[in-house]
């Protein structure tokens, strides 16, 4: 009788709550045949939720609350048990190891924290059902072309979220290259039709998580909360909408993550859990009241120390442990709780947003053994997923070292599918900028591609003309429109995964101050109400910009259906008479790429390429739709690139 009355009274309380009440501290939650009262007494628990049905049954909760180390947690939920409780160095943290048995059902349950003084705090936790099987998380591959976006500079779809009073940086100033400009998630959603119509099949947005830094926070790489979308970019619901709508259009969403560092204003920097939570922590705590770059022990940026068999311990330590800059504390992945936190955070975002890939920032700066474990944990859970790691090296030996399947003499196993091809990017720029001679010009591109013998799987490497950290390709190529078109055409037909930075398709540049990051990340024209030029519609673009946009669009949309480009055999011929020919071949299709650097008309002998088997076949220009029959010779009237296919349609 008492039990029935208690439930009846609680239900009366719920029925009498106002319908618009949004902050309910306690509510009734149905859990199968039982009822629980939902509580939110604890300051912070991360991850904020988890799922049933993972291969790995372990979950570690970070619990943050005043004096939480004096509490003993208890859980009463079928299939969920506490394996171990770890006290941190700070009295305000607990780390709880849970086991989630395969019999556990989705639902909510309470974690009760009983303090020594007799007090009790309760936090409701939720295990969700997984949306799709792990095998259905299919990552990007060589059939994709990725559109890289700096969200603050792409489009302002929701001006109402431009300024957030609870965050440190409260201004919008489009005249300042290093201030926030107001671009957001809604801006990307609004222009998914443009991205799809251009022929892109995946979107990589620079980080969208909260960067509560006093200035320069627009780029997103100084995260102050690894589980929160920055409110100036939007909400978690809007991010999930972006992922869902992109998927509806056949596009994958790639998240940009940072395992190496956080922002100095991260909430845990006010109360670090352990004495070794960040690298050089003692130095920071001794100097934090007057912290600046002079007090910072920064990385030596000698990334080769990761592979160098002669490297000193000092160099290796300074490389991996040094802070990237004074405002970015270097995370210590050798701390097992930090390591697990980072891995779980990645899985949480994959599962929450049904992602199509991860781009991992500053890949070689983290502890390299941890990075192998991190990538391995993700790929074990999601066998068809994709991860690309940023290794800014122009040495193919180093790039290849980080790829899964590499035959590294030191035995290192990275588990990373896709390193980034900075080496090929540089060779393309050098090859097009240089005069033609025996060892300069197009031979740089030819020899750059010839280095593919070193890579475990060349087609899984990501290549690009430019990105958010380097000068625009149009600037790098001295504003030569023809050479820019050559670079893009070549990149989009290589055995690689191509990435194109927003605005490259309309010749955006940083020529006024080459290398300036704020200028590289210029606003995309048409992304703000009142813009005089609108690249989304073409209004206000000059003829040269329209031509380049059309060239990219035509090639990308052809590439979508070209198995020869996706996975075909590659044959190229050494540059000859200022020309360079490359072929992608698969049953039923041959794609021929002809690059010509001659300013005057030239006739080339096609018999030199007889082994390709094209004689007598009709080829169509992918961009112009013009056709010709491959014979004994061919007249090239102008400098540039021509891309042909044997497919009739």
Coordinates of C-alpha atoms in Angstrom, one line a residue:
X1 CA 0.0 0.0 0.0
X2 CA 2.9 2.4 0.8
X3 CA 4.6 1.6 -2.5
X4 CA 1.5 2.2 -4.6
X5 CA 0.8 5.5 -2.8
X6 CA 4.4 6.7 -3.3
X7 CA 4.3 6.1 -7.0
X8 CA 0.8 7.7 -7.2
X9 CA 2.1 10.9 -5.5
X10 CA 5.1 11.1 -7.7
X11 CA 3.0 10.8 -10.8
X12 CA 0.7 13.5 -9.5
X13 CA 3.7 15.8 -9.1
X14 CA 4.7 15.1 -12.8
X15 CA 1.2 15.8 -14.1
X16 CA 1.1 19.1 -12.3
X17 CA 4.5 20.3 -13.7
X18 CA 4.1 23.2 -16.2
X19 CA 4.5 22.0 -19.8
X20 CA 7.1 24.7 -20.6
X21 CA 9.4 23.8 -17.6
X22 CA 12.8 23.0 -19.3
X23 CA 15.0 22.5 -16.2
X24 CA 13.6 19.6 -14.4
X25 CA 16.0 18.4 -11.7
X26 CA 14.1 15.3 -11.0
X27 CA 11.7 13.5 -13.3
X28 CA 10.1 10.1 -13.6
X29 CA 11.8 7.8 -16.2
X30 CA 10.3 4.6 -17.3
X31 CA 12.8 1.7 -17.4
X32 CA 11.2 -1.5 -18.6
X33 CA 8.9 -2.5 -15.7
X34 CA 10.4 -0.2 -13.1
X35 CA 10.4 3.5 -12.5
X36 CA 13.4 5.7 -11.5
X37 CA 13.6 9.2 -10.4
X38 CA 16.0 11.0 -12.7
X39 CA 18.7 13.1 -10.9
X40 CA 21.4 15.5 -12.1
X41 CA 23.3 16.1 -8.8
X42 CA 26.9 15.7 -10.2
X43 CA 28.8 18.6 -11.8
X44 CA 30.1 16.5 -14.7
X45 CA 30.3 13.0 -16.0
X46 CA 32.0 12.1 -19.3
X47 CA 31.2 10.5 -21.5
X48 CA 27.7 11.9 -20.9
X49 CA 26.1 8.6 -22.2
X50 CA 27.2 5.3 -23.8
X51 CA 25.7 2.5 -25.8
X52 CA 25.0 -1.2 -25.4
X53 CA 26.3 -3.8 -27.9
X54 CA 30.0 -2.8 -28.3
X55 CA 32.6 -5.4 -28.7
X56 CA 34.5 -3.8 -25.9
X57 CA 32.4 -4.1 -22.7
X58 CA 34.6 -1.6 -20.8
X59 CA 33.7 2.0 -20.1
X60 CA 35.5 4.4 -17.9
X61 CA 33.6 7.4 -16.5
X62 CA 35.3 10.6 -15.5
X63 CA 33.4 12.1 -12.6
X64 CA 34.0 15.7 -11.6
X65 CA 32.4 17.0 -8.4
X66 CA 33.6 18.7 -5.2
X67 CA 35.2 16.2 -2.8
X68 CA 34.0 13.3 -4.9
X69 CA 36.9 11.1 -3.8
X70 CA 35.3 10.7 -0.4
X71 CA 32.2 9.1 -2.1
X72 CA 31.6 5.4 -2.9
X73 CA 29.6 4.9 -6.1
X74 CA 26.9 2.3 -6.5
X75 CA 24.9 1.0 -9.5
X76 CA 21.9 -1.3 -9.5
X77 CA 21.1 -2.0 -13.2
X78 CA 21.0 -5.4 -14.9
X79 CA 24.1 -6.1 -17.0
X80 CA 26.1 -3.1 -15.6
X81 CA 28.7 -3.5 -12.8
X82 CA 31.4 -1.4 -11.3
X83 CA 34.8 -3.1 -11.8
X84 CA 37.0 -0.6 -10.1
X85 CA 37.0 2.9 -8.7
X86 CA 40.1 5.1 -9.1
X87 CA 40.9 8.2 -7.0
X88 CA 42.7 11.0 -8.7
X89 CA 45.3 13.3 -7.3
X90 CA 42.7 16.0 -7.1
X91 CA 39.9 15.3 -4.5
X92 CA 37.4 16.5 -7.0
X93 CA 37.7 13.5 -9.5
X94 CA 36.8 9.9 -9.6
X95 CA 37.4 7.5 -12.5
X96 CA 34.9 4.6 -12.5
X97 CA 35.5 1.4 -14.6
X98 CA 32.2 -0.1 -15.7
X99 CA 31.6 -3.4 -17.3
X100 CA 28.6 -3.4 -19.7
X101 CA 27.7 -7.0 -20.3
X102 CA 26.2 -8.1 -23.6
X103 CA 23.0 -8.8 -21.7
X104 CA 22.6 -5.1 -20.7
X105 CA 19.6 -3.3 -22.2
X106 CA 19.3 0.2 -23.3
X107 CA 17.9 2.4 -20.6
X108 CA 18.5 4.9 -17.8
X109 CA 19.8 4.1 -14.4
X110 CA 21.1 6.0 -11.4
X111 CA 24.6 6.1 -10.0
X112 CA 24.4 6.8 -6.3
X113 CA 27.5 8.4 -4.7
X114 CA 27.5 7.9 -0.9
X115 CA 29.9 10.2 1.0
X116 CA 31.6 9.4 4.2
X117 CA 29.7 12.2 6.0
X118 CA 26.4 10.5 5.2
X119 CA 25.5 12.7 2.3
X120 CA 24.3 11.2 -1.0
X121 CA 24.4 12.4 -4.6
X122 CA 22.7 10.8 -7.5
X123 CA 23.3 11.0 -11.2
X124 CA 21.2 9.4 -13.9
X125 CA 23.2 7.8 -16.7
X126 CA 21.9 6.4 -20.0
X127 CA 22.8 3.5 -22.2
X128 CA 21.4 3.9 -25.7
X129 CA 20.7 1.5 -28.5
X130 CA 23.1 1.7 -31.4
X131 CA 21.6 3.2 -34.5
X132 CA 23.4 1.1 -37.1
X133 CA 25.8 -1.9 -37.0
X134 CA 29.5 -1.2 -36.7
X135 CA 30.2 -2.5 -40.1
X136 CA 27.9 0.1 -41.7
X137 CA 30.1 2.9 -40.6
X138 CA 31.8 3.2 -43.9
X139 CA 34.7 5.7 -44.1
X140 CA 36.0 7.8 -47.0
X141 CA 38.2 6.1 -49.7
X142 CA 39.6 6.8 -53.2
X143 CA 36.1 7.1 -54.7
X144 CA 35.6 10.2 -52.6
X145 CA 36.6 13.8 -52.9
X146 CA 36.6 15.8 -49.7
X147 CA 35.5 19.4 -49.3
X148 CA 37.5 21.0 -46.5
X149 CA 35.7 23.9 -44.7
X150 CA 36.7 26.4 -42.1
X151 CA 33.2 26.9 -40.7
X152 CA 33.7 30.4 -39.3
X153 CA 34.5 31.6 -42.8
X154 CA 32.1 29.6 -45.0
X155 CA 28.6 30.9 -44.3
X156 CA 26.7 32.6 -41.6
X157 CA 23.4 30.8 -41.6
X158 CA 22.2 31.9 -38.1
X159 CA 23.4 35.4 -37.1
X160 CA 21.5 35.0 -33.8
X161 CA 24.3 32.7 -32.5
X162 CA 27.2 35.0 -33.5
X163 CA 27.9 36.2 -29.9
X164 CA 27.6 34.2 -26.7
X165 CA 27.7 36.1 -23.5
X166 CA 29.1 33.2 -21.4
X167 CA 32.2 32.9 -23.6
X168 CA 35.4 34.9 -23.5
X169 CA 35.5 36.2 -27.1
X170 CA 32.4 38.2 -27.6
X171 CA 33.0 40.1 -30.9
X172 CA 32.3 39.6 -34.6
X173 CA 34.5 41.6 -37.0
X174 CA 34.7 40.5 -40.6
X175 CA 37.4 43.2 -41.2
X176 CA 39.8 41.4 -38.9
X177 CA 41.3 38.2 -40.4
X178 CA 41.9 36.8 -36.9
X179 CA 38.5 37.6 -35.3
X180 CA 35.3 35.6 -35.5
X181 CA 33.3 36.2 -38.6
X182 CA 30.1 34.3 -37.8
X183 CA 30.1 31.2 -40.0
X184 CA 28.3 28.3 -38.5
X185 CA 26.8 24.8 -38.9
X186 CA 23.6 26.2 -40.3
X187 CA 25.6 27.9 -43.0
X188 CA 27.0 24.6 -44.1
X189 CA 23.5 23.0 -44.0
X190 CA 22.1 25.8 -46.1
X191 CA 24.7 25.1 -48.8
X192 CA 24.7 21.3 -49.0
X193 CA 23.1 21.6 -52.4
X194 CA 26.0 23.6 -53.7
X195 CA 28.6 21.1 -52.2
X196 CA 26.7 18.2 -53.7
X197 CA 26.2 19.8 -57.1
X198 CA 29.9 20.5 -57.3
X199 CA 30.5 16.8 -57.0
X200 CA 32.0 16.5 -53.6
X201 CA 31.2 13.3 -51.7
X202 CA 32.5 14.1 -48.2
X203 CA 32.8 17.1 -46.0
X204 CA 35.6 17.8 -43.5
X205 CA 34.9 20.7 -41.3
X206 CA 37.6 22.2 -39.1
X207 CA 36.7 21.6 -35.4
X208 CA 33.3 22.7 -34.2
X209 CA 33.8 22.0 -30.5
X210 CA 33.8 24.8 -27.9
X211 CA 37.0 27.0 -28.0
X212 CA 36.4 29.3 -25.0
X213 CA 39.6 31.3 -25.6
X214 CA 40.0 35.0 -25.2
X215 CA 41.0 35.6 -28.8
X216 CA 41.8 33.8 -32.1
X217 CA 39.2 31.1 -31.3
X218 CA 37.6 30.9 -34.7
X219 CA 39.8 28.1 -36.1
X220 CA 38.6 25.6 -33.5
X221 CA 41.9 23.9 -32.6
X222 CA 42.1 25.1 -29.0
X223 CA 39.3 23.0 -27.6
X224 CA 38.0 23.8 -24.1
X225 CA 35.3 21.1 -24.0
X226 CA 35.7 17.8 -25.9
X227 CA 32.0 17.0 -25.7
X228 CA 30.3 20.3 -26.6
X229 CA 29.6 22.0 -29.9
X230 CA 30.6 25.6 -29.7
X231 CA 27.4 27.6 -29.3
X232 CA 28.7 30.2 -31.8
X233 CA 28.7 27.4 -34.4
X234 CA 25.4 26.0 -33.3
X235 CA 24.0 23.1 -31.3
X236 CA 24.6 19.3 -31.1
X237 CA 21.2 19.0 -32.7
X238 CA 22.3 21.1 -35.7
X239 CA 25.5 19.1 -36.0
X240 CA 23.4 15.9 -36.1
X241 CA 21.2 17.5 -38.7
X242 CA 24.3 18.3 -40.8
X243 CA 25.4 14.7 -40.6
X244 CA 22.0 13.4 -41.4
X245 CA 21.3 15.7 -44.4
X246 CA 24.7 15.2 -45.8
X247 CA 24.1 11.4 -45.6
X248 CA 20.8 11.9 -47.4
X249 CA 22.8 13.5 -50.3
X250 CA 25.3 10.7 -50.4
X251 CA 28.0 12.6 -48.6
X252 CA 30.1 11.6 -45.6
X253 CA 30.8 13.9 -42.6
X254 CA 34.4 13.8 -41.3
X255 CA 35.1 15.2 -37.8
X256 CA 38.4 17.1 -37.1
X257 CA 39.8 15.9 -33.8
X258 CA 42.8 16.9 -31.7
X259 CA 44.4 14.2 -29.4
X260 CA 47.6 16.2 -28.9
X261 CA 46.4 19.3 -27.0
X262 CA 43.5 21.3 -25.7
X263 CA 42.9 25.0 -25.1
X264 CA 44.4 26.7 -22.1
X265 CA 40.9 27.6 -20.9
X266 CA 39.8 24.0 -20.9
X267 CA 37.7 23.4 -17.8
X268 CA 40.1 20.9 -16.4
X269 CA 43.1 23.3 -16.4
X270 CA 41.5 25.0 -13.4
X271 CA 41.7 21.7 -11.4
X272 CA 43.9 19.1 -13.1
X273 CA 42.9 15.5 -12.1
X274 CA 46.4 14.1 -11.9
X275 CA 49.9 15.5 -11.5
X276 CA 50.7 14.3 -15.0
X277 CA 47.5 15.0 -16.9
X278 CA 49.3 17.4 -19.2
X279 CA 53.0 17.4 -20.2
X280 CA 55.3 19.8 -18.3
X281 CA 52.5 20.3 -15.9
X282 CA 54.8 21.3 -13.0
X283 CA 56.3 24.1 -15.2
X284 CA 52.8 25.3 -15.9
X285 CA 51.5 25.2 -12.3
X286 CA 54.7 27.0 -11.1
X287 CA 54.2 29.8 -13.7
X288 CA 50.5 29.9 -14.4
X289 CA 49.9 33.2 -12.6
X290 CA 52.2 34.9 -15.2
X291 CA 51.8 32.5 -18.0
X292 CA 53.0 33.5 -21.5
X293 CA 55.1 32.1 -24.3
X294 CA 58.3 32.8 -22.5
X295 CA 57.4 30.4 -19.7
X296 CA 56.2 27.7 -22.1
X297 CA 58.3 24.7 -22.9
X298 CA 57.3 24.3 -26.5
X299 CA 57.7 21.4 -28.9
X300 CA 61.0 21.5 -30.9
X301 CA 58.8 20.4 -33.9
X302 CA 61.5 17.9 -34.9
X303 CA 59.0 15.3 -36.2
X304 CA 61.7 13.1 -37.6
X305 CA 62.7 12.1 -34.1
X306 CA 59.7 9.7 -34.3
X307 CA 61.6 7.6 -36.9
X308 CA 65.3 8.6 -36.4
X309 CA 67.3 5.6 -35.1
X310 CA 69.9 8.0 -33.9
X311 CA 67.6 10.5 -32.2
X312 CA 68.4 11.6 -28.7
X313 CA 66.0 11.0 -25.8
X314 CA 66.0 14.8 -25.3
X315 CA 64.9 15.5 -28.8
X316 CA 62.1 12.8 -28.7
X317 CA 60.8 14.2 -25.4
X318 CA 60.8 17.8 -26.5
X319 CA 59.0 16.8 -29.7
X320 CA 56.2 14.9 -28.1
X321 CA 55.9 16.6 -24.7
X322 CA 56.5 20.2 -25.6
X323 CA 53.4 22.4 -25.9
X324 CA 52.4 23.3 -29.5
X325 CA 52.0 27.0 -28.4
X326 CA 51.5 28.7 -25.0
X327 CA 47.8 28.6 -25.3
X328 CA 47.6 24.8 -26.1
X329 CA 48.5 22.5 -23.2
X330 CA 50.0 19.3 -24.4
X331 CA 48.0 16.3 -23.3
X332 CA 49.9 13.4 -21.7
X333 CA 48.6 10.2 -23.4
X334 CA 50.9 8.1 -21.3
X335 CA 48.5 8.7 -18.4
X336 CA 46.2 5.7 -18.9
X337 CA 43.1 7.8 -17.8
X338 CA 43.9 10.4 -20.4
X339 CA 44.5 7.8 -23.0
X340 CA 41.1 6.1 -22.4
X341 CA 39.4 9.5 -22.3
X342 CA 40.6 10.4 -25.8
X343 CA 39.7 7.0 -27.3
X344 CA 36.2 7.1 -25.7
X345 CA 35.7 10.6 -26.9
X346 CA 36.4 9.6 -30.5
X347 CA 34.0 6.7 -30.3
X348 CA 31.3 8.8 -28.7
X349 CA 31.4 11.3 -31.6
X350 CA 31.4 8.5 -34.3
X351 CA 28.4 6.8 -32.6
X352 CA 26.5 10.0 -31.9
X353 CA 26.7 11.5 -35.3
X354 CA 27.1 8.3 -37.5
X355 CA 30.3 9.8 -38.9
X356 CA 32.1 8.9 -42.1
X357 CA 35.7 9.6 -40.9
X358 CA 38.1 11.3 -38.5
X359 CA 40.9 13.7 -39.4
X360 CA 43.4 13.7 -36.6
X361 CA 45.3 17.0 -36.2
X362 CA 49.1 17.2 -35.5
X363 CA 49.4 13.4 -35.7
X364 CA 53.1 12.9 -34.9
X365 CA 53.1 15.3 -31.9
X366 CA 51.2 12.9 -29.7
X367 CA 52.8 9.8 -28.0
X368 CA 53.2 7.6 -31.0
X369 CA 52.5 4.3 -29.2
X370 CA 49.3 5.8 -28.0
X371 CA 48.3 6.9 -31.5
X372 CA 48.7 3.3 -32.7
X373 CA 46.4 2.2 -29.8
X374 CA 43.9 5.0 -30.5
X375 CA 43.6 4.2 -34.2
X376 CA 43.6 0.5 -33.5
X377 CA 40.8 0.8 -30.9
X378 CA 38.6 2.7 -33.4
X379 CA 39.3 0.4 -36.4
X380 CA 38.6 -2.7 -34.3
X381 CA 35.2 -1.3 -33.4
X382 CA 34.5 0.1 -36.9
X383 CA 36.3 -2.1 -39.4
X384 CA 35.2 -0.1 -42.5
X385 CA 35.9 3.3 -41.0
X386 CA 38.6 5.8 -42.1
X387 CA 41.1 8.0 -40.3
X388 CA 43.4 10.5 -41.9
X389 CA 46.4 11.8 -39.9
X390 CA 48.2 15.1 -40.4
X391 CA 51.9 14.5 -40.8
X392 CA 53.3 17.6 -42.4
X393 CA 56.4 16.1 -44.0
X394 CA 57.8 16.4 -47.5
X395 CA 59.7 13.1 -47.1
X396 CA 57.8 10.1 -48.4
X397 CA 59.7 7.8 -46.0
X398 CA 58.2 9.6 -43.1
X399 CA 54.7 9.7 -44.6
X400 CA 54.8 6.0 -45.3
X401 CA 56.0 5.2 -41.8
X402 CA 52.6 6.2 -40.4
X403 CA 50.4 4.1 -42.7
X404 CA 48.9 0.8 -41.7
X405 CA 50.8 -2.0 -43.3
X406 CA 54.1 -0.2 -43.4
X407 CA 57.1 -2.5 -43.0
X408 CA 58.8 -0.5 -40.3
X409 CA 62.1 -1.8 -39.1
X410 CA 61.4 -0.6 -35.6
X411 CA 58.2 -2.7 -35.6
X412 CA 55.9 0.3 -35.2
X413 CA 52.3 -0.5 -36.1
X414 CA 50.2 2.7 -36.6
X415 CA 46.8 1.3 -37.6
X416 CA 46.3 4.6 -39.5
X417 CA 44.7 4.1 -42.9
X418 CA 45.5 7.5 -44.5
X419 CA 48.4 9.8 -43.9
X420 CA 48.4 13.1 -45.7
X421 CA 50.5 13.6 -48.9
X422 CA 52.4 16.8 -48.3
X423 CA 55.3 15.4 -50.3
X424 CA 53.2 15.1 -53.5
X425 CA 51.6 18.5 -53.0
X426 CA 55.1 20.1 -52.9
X427 CA 56.3 18.2 -56.0
X428 CA 53.2 19.4 -57.9
X429 CA 53.9 23.0 -57.0
X430 CA 57.6 22.8 -57.8
X431 CA 57.0 20.9 -61.0
X432 CA 54.6 23.5 -62.4
X433 CA 56.6 26.5 -61.2
X434 CA 59.9 25.4 -62.6
X435 CA 61.3 25.6 -66.1
X436 CA 61.5 22.3 -68.0
X437 CA 64.9 20.6 -68.0
X438 CA 66.3 17.2 -67.3
X439 CA 65.8 17.4 -63.5
X440 CA 63.3 20.3 -63.1
X441 CA 59.7 20.8 -64.1
X442 CA 57.3 18.0 -64.8
X443 CA 59.9 15.4 -63.8
X444 CA 59.2 16.5 -60.1
X445 CA 55.6 15.3 -60.4
X446 CA 56.7 12.1 -62.2
X447 CA 59.3 11.2 -59.6
X448 CA 56.9 12.2 -56.8
X449 CA 54.4 9.7 -58.0
X450 CA 57.1 7.1 -58.6
X451 CA 57.7 7.1 -54.8
X452 CA 54.5 5.2 -54.4
X453 CA 56.5 2.0 -54.3
X454 CA 57.3 2.9 -50.7
X455 CA 53.6 3.1 -49.5
X456 CA 51.6 0.2 -48.2
X457 CA 48.4 1.4 -50.1
X458 CA 49.0 4.6 -52.2
X459 CA 45.3 5.0 -53.0
X460 CA 44.4 5.4 -49.3
X461 CA 46.7 8.5 -48.9
X462 CA 45.1 11.9 -48.9
X463 CA 46.4 14.4 -51.5
X464 CA 45.4 18.1 -51.8
X465 CA 46.4 21.3 -53.6
X466 CA 46.2 23.4 -50.4
X467 CA 44.5 23.5 -47.0
X468 CA 43.7 25.8 -44.1
X469 CA 47.3 26.0 -42.9
X470 CA 49.1 26.7 -46.2
X471 CA 48.9 29.3 -49.0
X472 CA 46.2 28.8 -51.5
X473 CA 47.3 26.9 -54.5
X474 CA 46.5 29.9 -56.8
X475 CA 49.0 31.9 -54.7
X476 CA 51.6 29.1 -54.6
X477 CA 51.4 28.9 -58.4
X478 CA 52.0 32.6 -58.8
X479 CA 48.4 33.2 -59.8
X480 CA 48.9 31.2 -63.0
X481 CA 45.4 30.1 -63.9
X482 CA 46.5 27.4 -66.3
X483 CA 48.9 25.8 -63.9
X484 CA 46.3 25.9 -61.2
X485 CA 43.9 24.0 -63.4
X486 CA 46.7 21.5 -64.2
X487 CA 47.3 21.0 -60.5
X488 CA 43.7 20.4 -59.7
X489 CA 43.2 18.1 -62.7
X490 CA 46.3 16.0 -61.9
X491 CA 45.3 15.7 -58.2
X492 CA 41.8 14.6 -59.0
X493 CA 43.0 11.8 -61.3
X494 CA 45.8 10.4 -59.1
X495 CA 45.5 7.1 -57.2
X496 CA 44.7 9.0 -54.0
X497 CA 41.9 10.4 -51.9
X498 CA 41.7 14.1 -53.0
X499 CA 40.8 16.9 -50.6
X500 CA 39.9 20.4 -51.9
X501 CA 39.8 23.5 -49.6
X502 CA 36.6 25.6 -49.9
X503 CA 37.1 28.5 -52.4
X504 CA 39.9 26.8 -54.3
X505 CA 37.3 26.2 -57.0
X506 CA 36.9 29.9 -57.5
X507 CA 40.7 30.8 -57.2
X508 CA 40.6 32.3 -53.7
X509 CA 44.0 33.4 -52.7
X510 CA 46.3 34.9 -50.1
X511 CA 48.6 36.7 -52.5
X512 CA 48.3 40.0 -50.6
X513 CA 50.2 38.4 -47.8
X514 CA 51.2 34.9 -48.6
X515 CA 51.0 32.4 -45.8
X516 CA 48.9 34.6 -43.5
X517 CA 46.4 32.2 -41.9
X518 CA 43.7 34.8 -41.5
X519 CA 43.9 35.6 -45.2
X520 CA 44.1 32.0 -46.3
X521 CA 40.8 31.5 -44.4
X522 CA 39.0 34.2 -46.2
X523 CA 35.2 34.4 -46.1
X524 CA 33.5 32.4 -48.9
X525 CA 31.7 35.0 -51.1
X526 CA 27.9 34.8 -50.8
X527 CA 28.0 33.2 -47.3
X528 CA 26.9 36.4 -45.6
X529 CA 23.8 38.4 -46.3
X530 CA 24.6 41.5 -48.4
X531 CA 27.8 40.0 -50.0
X532 CA 28.4 41.7 -53.4
X533 CA 29.7 38.4 -54.9
X534 CA 27.9 35.1 -54.4
X535 CA 30.0 32.0 -55.4
X536 CA 27.1 29.7 -54.6
X537 CA 25.0 31.1 -57.4
X538 CA 27.9 32.5 -59.6
X539 CA 26.6 36.1 -59.2
X540 CA 29.5 38.5 -59.4
X541 CA 32.2 36.0 -60.2
X542 CA 34.5 36.9 -63.1
X543 CA 34.8 34.7 -66.2
X544 CA 38.0 33.2 -65.0
X545 CA 36.5 32.2 -61.7
X546 CA 33.4 30.8 -63.4
X547 CA 35.6 28.8 -65.8
X548 CA 37.6 27.3 -62.9
X549 CA 34.4 26.5 -60.9
X550 CA 32.9 24.8 -64.0
X551 CA 36.1 22.8 -64.7
X552 CA 36.2 21.5 -61.1
X553 CA 32.4 20.7 -61.2
X554 CA 32.6 18.8 -64.5
X555 CA 35.6 16.8 -63.4
X556 CA 34.3 16.0 -59.9
X557 CA 31.0 14.8 -61.2
X558 CA 32.6 12.6 -63.8
X559 CA 35.0 11.2 -61.1
X560 CA 32.1 10.1 -59.0
X561 CA 31.3 7.3 -61.5
X562 CA 34.8 6.5 -62.8
X563 CA 36.1 3.2 -61.5
X564 CA 39.3 3.8 -63.4
X565 CA 40.1 6.8 -61.3
X566 CA 38.8 5.2 -58.1
X567 CA 40.7 1.9 -58.3
X568 CA 42.3 1.5 -61.7
X569 CA 45.8 0.6 -62.6
X570 CA 48.2 3.5 -63.0
X571 CA 50.7 3.9 -65.7
X572 CA 52.7 7.1 -66.4
X573 CA 55.4 8.0 -68.8
X574 CA 58.5 10.0 -68.1
X575 CA 58.1 13.6 -69.2
X576 CA 59.0 14.2 -72.8
X577 CA 59.3 17.4 -74.8
X578 CA 57.5 19.4 -72.1
X579 CA 54.6 16.9 -71.8
X580 CA 53.7 14.3 -69.2
X581 CA 51.1 11.6 -69.8
X582 CA 49.4 9.5 -67.1
X583 CA 46.8 6.7 -67.6
X584 CA 44.2 5.1 -65.2
X585 CA 43.0 1.8 -66.5
X586 CA 40.3 -0.7 -65.5
X587 CA 38.2 -3.1 -67.5
X588 CA 35.9 -1.1 -69.7
X589 CA 37.6 2.3 -69.1
X590 CA 40.8 4.1 -69.7
X591 CA 41.4 7.7 -68.5
X592 CA 44.2 9.6 -70.2
X593 CA 45.7 12.7 -68.6
X594 CA 47.8 14.8 -70.8
X595 CA 49.8 17.7 -69.3
X596 CA 51.5 20.2 -71.7
X597 CA 53.8 23.0 -70.5
X598 CA 54.7 24.2 -74.0
X599 CA 53.7 27.8 -74.8
X600 CA 53.7 27.1 -78.6
X601 CA 51.8 24.4 -80.4
X602 CA 53.5 21.0 -80.5
X603 CA 52.8 17.6 -82.1
X604 CA 53.4 14.6 -79.9
X605 CA 54.0 11.0 -81.2
X606 CA 51.3 8.8 -79.8
X607 CA 53.1 5.6 -80.8
X608 CA 55.3 6.1 -77.7
X609 CA 52.2 5.1 -75.7
X610 CA 51.2 2.0 -77.7
X611 CA 51.3 -0.3 -74.6
X612 CA 48.2 1.4 -73.3
X613 CA 46.2 0.0 -76.2
X614 CA 44.3 3.1 -77.3
X615 CA 45.1 3.1 -81.0
X616 CA 41.9 3.4 -83.1
X617 CA 39.8 4.1 -80.0
X618 CA 37.5 7.1 -79.6
X619 CA 38.2 9.2 -76.6
X620 CA 36.1 12.0 -75.1
X621 CA 37.3 15.1 -73.3
X622 CA 35.7 14.9 -69.8
X623 CA 35.4 18.7 -69.6
X624 CA 34.6 19.8 -73.1
X625 CA 32.9 16.6 -74.4
X626 CA 34.9 16.9 -77.6
X627 CA 36.0 13.5 -79.1
X628 CA 38.9 12.3 -81.2
X629 CA 40.3 9.0 -82.4
X630 CA 43.7 8.0 -80.9
X631 CA 46.0 7.7 -83.8
X632 CA 49.7 8.1 -84.5
X633 CA 50.1 11.7 -83.4
X634 CA 48.3 14.5 -81.6
X635 CA 48.5 18.3 -81.9
X636 CA 48.6 20.2 -78.6
X637 CA 47.7 23.8 -79.4
X638 CA 48.0 25.3 -75.9
X639 CA 49.6 24.9 -72.5
X640 CA 47.4 23.1 -69.9
X641 CA 45.8 19.8 -69.0
X642 CA 43.4 17.6 -71.0
X643 CA 41.6 14.6 -69.5
X644 CA 40.0 12.0 -71.8
X645 CA 38.0 8.9 -71.2
X646 CA 37.2 5.9 -73.4
X647 CA 33.7 5.7 -71.9
X648 CA 31.1 7.0 -74.4
X649 CA 28.8 8.4 -71.7

